[in-house]
């Protein structure tokens, strides 16, 4: 009886009470880093990871059925949280609240540790050129600004979360607006 309880406890432990054996590696890494931050008394990392894990948990229990998120979904939550930090930092800086803007930027740097390496401008330009070439091969004509949505679909899929949508759109827009 005790072994069944311990097995059930080990299955439920770390899943926020969700009965699932599939545990996200990224979520486990967040939890381990939170424990390390608590032990080292790093308040910034601790509070940032707690907020992120809370956002992950909220995403898990959203909807009609509670479920465990996989790594890609946890990564989306982290991206969303990172974007919130960047937007908050801009708003605080615009309002003259530099101490709060600095804290938001620092939290964004903590979250950046969990995000994939972002594409550089050169890599993004190559990706945009490849998307334009793929659409040109598909349609048989050189795409212009009117086909930006189609090019963006291809470029965004190729970027796969390694670049902000705004940066991808700027690269595509610059390429489509340039004279061929």
Tab-separated table of C-alpha atoms in Angstrom:
chain	number	residue	atom	x	y	z
A	1	UNK	CA	0.000	0.000	0.000
A	2	UNK	CA	2.790	2.402	0.892
A	3	UNK	CA	4.603	1.682	-2.371
A	4	UNK	CA	1.475	2.457	-4.399
A	5	UNK	CA	1.114	5.750	-2.547
A	6	UNK	CA	4.742	6.660	-3.124
A	7	UNK	CA	4.432	5.809	-6.824
A	8	UNK	CA	1.298	7.911	-7.155
A	9	UNK	CA	2.950	10.745	-5.233
A	10	UNK	CA	6.012	10.605	-7.497
A	11	UNK	CA	3.777	10.731	-10.566
A	12	UNK	CA	1.825	13.693	-9.260
A	13	UNK	CA	4.791	15.479	-7.733
A	14	UNK	CA	5.980	18.264	-9.956
A	15	UNK	CA	2.861	18.293	-12.113
A	16	UNK	CA	0.783	20.654	-10.007
A	17	UNK	CA	-1.650	17.853	-9.196
A	18	UNK	CA	-2.288	16.931	-12.811
A	19	UNK	CA	-2.380	13.183	-13.244
A	20	UNK	CA	0.076	12.761	-16.093
A	21	UNK	CA	3.337	10.899	-16.463
A	22	UNK	CA	4.551	13.207	-19.238
A	23	UNK	CA	6.612	15.970	-17.646
A	24	UNK	CA	8.061	18.754	-19.734
A	25	UNK	CA	11.861	18.848	-19.550
A	26	UNK	CA	11.774	22.637	-19.724
A	27	UNK	CA	9.250	22.830	-16.892
A	28	UNK	CA	11.414	20.507	-14.777
A	29	UNK	CA	14.407	22.746	-15.540
A	30	UNK	CA	12.418	25.803	-14.401
A	31	UNK	CA	11.528	24.037	-11.159
A	32	UNK	CA	15.125	22.935	-10.517
A	33	UNK	CA	16.410	26.447	-11.205
A	34	UNK	CA	13.762	27.842	-8.853
A	35	UNK	CA	14.990	25.506	-6.112
A	36	UNK	CA	18.584	26.602	-6.760
A	37	UNK	CA	17.550	30.273	-6.667
A	38	UNK	CA	15.755	29.723	-3.359
A	39	UNK	CA	18.831	28.054	-1.884
A	40	UNK	CA	21.120	30.837	-3.097
A	41	UNK	CA	18.596	33.497	-2.000
A	42	UNK	CA	18.509	35.097	-5.442
A	43	UNK	CA	15.294	37.117	-5.169
A	44	UNK	CA	15.187	38.284	-8.799
A	45	UNK	CA	15.506	34.795	-10.284
A	46	UNK	CA	13.207	33.318	-7.653
A	47	UNK	CA	10.381	35.781	-8.263
A	48	UNK	CA	10.764	35.597	-12.049
A	49	UNK	CA	10.677	31.799	-12.123
A	50	UNK	CA	7.727	31.704	-9.726
A	51	UNK	CA	5.765	34.051	-11.989
A	52	UNK	CA	6.712	31.969	-15.025
A	53	UNK	CA	5.752	28.678	-13.396
A	54	UNK	CA	2.462	30.256	-12.348
A	55	UNK	CA	1.843	31.308	-15.957
A	56	UNK	CA	2.643	27.742	-17.082
A	57	UNK	CA	0.244	26.339	-14.491
A	58	UNK	CA	-2.476	28.788	-15.546
A	59	UNK	CA	-2.024	27.675	-19.152
A	60	UNK	CA	-2.292	24.046	-18.038
A	61	UNK	CA	-5.588	24.546	-16.238
A	62	UNK	CA	-7.082	26.913	-18.835
A	63	UNK	CA	-9.979	25.551	-20.817
A	64	UNK	CA	-12.362	22.782	-19.947
A	65	UNK	CA	-9.773	20.069	-19.270
A	66	UNK	CA	-6.584	20.396	-17.232
A	67	UNK	CA	-3.572	19.023	-19.081
A	68	UNK	CA	0.207	18.916	-18.939
A	69	UNK	CA	2.005	21.236	-21.384
A	70	UNK	CA	4.770	19.901	-23.577
A	71	UNK	CA	8.089	21.709	-24.108
A	72	UNK	CA	6.876	23.706	-27.119
A	73	UNK	CA	3.856	24.997	-25.212
A	74	UNK	CA	5.997	25.862	-22.166
A	75	UNK	CA	8.349	27.697	-24.528
A	76	UNK	CA	5.388	29.698	-25.885
A	77	UNK	CA	4.438	30.684	-22.329
A	78	UNK	CA	8.017	31.758	-21.610
A	79	UNK	CA	8.102	33.789	-24.859
A	80	UNK	CA	4.827	35.469	-23.894
A	81	UNK	CA	6.159	36.285	-20.420
A	82	UNK	CA	9.400	37.620	-21.892
A	83	UNK	CA	7.469	39.828	-24.288
A	84	UNK	CA	5.377	41.153	-21.387
A	85	UNK	CA	8.592	42.070	-19.547
A	86	UNK	CA	9.952	43.941	-22.576
A	87	UNK	CA	6.688	45.856	-23.053
A	88	UNK	CA	6.506	46.690	-19.345
A	89	UNK	CA	10.102	47.915	-19.369
A	90	UNK	CA	9.284	50.241	-22.291
A	91	UNK	CA	6.188	51.558	-20.523
A	92	UNK	CA	8.045	52.141	-17.250
A	93	UNK	CA	10.917	53.875	-19.049
A	94	UNK	CA	8.464	56.118	-20.921
A	95	UNK	CA	6.801	57.005	-17.612
A	96	UNK	CA	10.156	57.897	-16.042
A	97	UNK	CA	10.241	54.895	-13.685
A	98	UNK	CA	13.778	53.706	-14.435
A	99	UNK	CA	14.070	51.449	-11.366
A	100	UNK	CA	11.007	49.458	-12.432
A	101	UNK	CA	12.142	49.411	-16.065
A	102	UNK	CA	15.530	48.060	-14.957
A	103	UNK	CA	13.863	45.305	-12.936
A	104	UNK	CA	11.629	44.298	-15.854
A	105	UNK	CA	14.666	44.149	-18.166
A	106	UNK	CA	16.512	42.001	-15.606
A	107	UNK	CA	13.530	39.622	-15.420
A	108	UNK	CA	13.519	39.478	-19.215
A	109	UNK	CA	17.203	38.476	-19.136
A	110	UNK	CA	16.394	35.672	-16.696
A	111	UNK	CA	13.687	34.393	-19.048
A	112	UNK	CA	16.010	34.706	-22.059
A	113	UNK	CA	18.096	31.868	-20.582
A	114	UNK	CA	15.249	29.480	-21.418
A	115	UNK	CA	14.561	30.737	-24.939
A	116	UNK	CA	16.358	29.466	-28.042
A	117	UNK	CA	19.133	31.602	-29.515
A	118	UNK	CA	17.586	34.428	-31.537
A	119	UNK	CA	18.426	34.797	-35.207
A	120	UNK	CA	20.744	37.618	-36.180
A	121	UNK	CA	19.786	40.241	-38.754
A	122	UNK	CA	21.861	38.549	-41.480
A	123	UNK	CA	20.286	35.153	-40.785
A	124	UNK	CA	16.845	36.752	-40.780
A	125	UNK	CA	17.509	38.418	-44.154
A	126	UNK	CA	18.590	35.053	-45.609
A	127	UNK	CA	15.457	33.430	-44.183
A	128	UNK	CA	13.280	36.157	-45.764
A	129	UNK	CA	15.046	35.734	-49.135
A	130	UNK	CA	14.462	31.972	-48.982
A	131	UNK	CA	10.756	32.527	-48.214
A	132	UNK	CA	10.438	34.918	-51.183
A	133	UNK	CA	12.252	32.416	-53.431
A	134	UNK	CA	9.982	29.588	-52.250
A	135	UNK	CA	6.851	31.623	-52.973
A	136	UNK	CA	8.256	32.667	-56.343
A	137	UNK	CA	8.881	28.999	-57.203
A	138	UNK	CA	5.378	28.102	-56.019
A	139	UNK	CA	3.499	30.838	-57.883
A	140	UNK	CA	5.818	31.415	-60.833
A	141	UNK	CA	6.016	35.175	-60.319
A	142	UNK	CA	8.056	37.517	-58.165
A	143	UNK	CA	6.065	38.397	-55.043
A	144	UNK	CA	5.427	42.025	-54.236
A	145	UNK	CA	4.069	43.863	-51.194
A	146	UNK	CA	0.599	42.406	-51.863
A	147	UNK	CA	1.913	38.887	-51.209
A	148	UNK	CA	3.441	39.825	-47.847
A	149	UNK	CA	1.022	37.567	-45.973
A	150	UNK	CA	2.022	34.545	-48.015
A	151	UNK	CA	5.733	35.294	-47.598
A	152	UNK	CA	5.234	35.905	-43.867
A	153	UNK	CA	3.568	32.510	-43.508
A	154	UNK	CA	6.637	30.807	-44.961
A	155	UNK	CA	9.156	33.019	-43.140
A	156	UNK	CA	7.448	32.663	-39.754
A	157	UNK	CA	7.352	28.891	-40.111
A	158	UNK	CA	11.055	28.867	-40.989
A	159	UNK	CA	11.939	31.126	-38.046
A	160	UNK	CA	10.115	28.735	-35.681
A	161	UNK	CA	10.209	31.009	-32.647
A	162	UNK	CA	13.838	32.031	-33.092
A	163	UNK	CA	12.868	35.583	-34.077
A	164	UNK	CA	10.199	38.018	-32.996
A	165	UNK	CA	7.347	38.349	-35.480
A	166	UNK	CA	7.978	42.083	-35.780
A	167	UNK	CA	11.596	41.484	-36.822
A	168	UNK	CA	10.508	38.860	-39.382
A	169	UNK	CA	7.882	41.255	-40.773
A	170	UNK	CA	10.425	44.087	-41.042
A	171	UNK	CA	12.876	41.839	-42.926
A	172	UNK	CA	10.167	40.619	-45.310
A	173	UNK	CA	8.772	44.128	-45.815
A	174	UNK	CA	12.229	45.511	-46.624
A	175	UNK	CA	12.824	42.720	-49.121
A	176	UNK	CA	9.441	43.078	-50.847
A	177	UNK	CA	9.665	46.866	-51.010
A	178	UNK	CA	13.171	46.800	-52.532
A	179	UNK	CA	13.281	47.058	-56.317
A	180	UNK	CA	13.957	43.654	-57.846
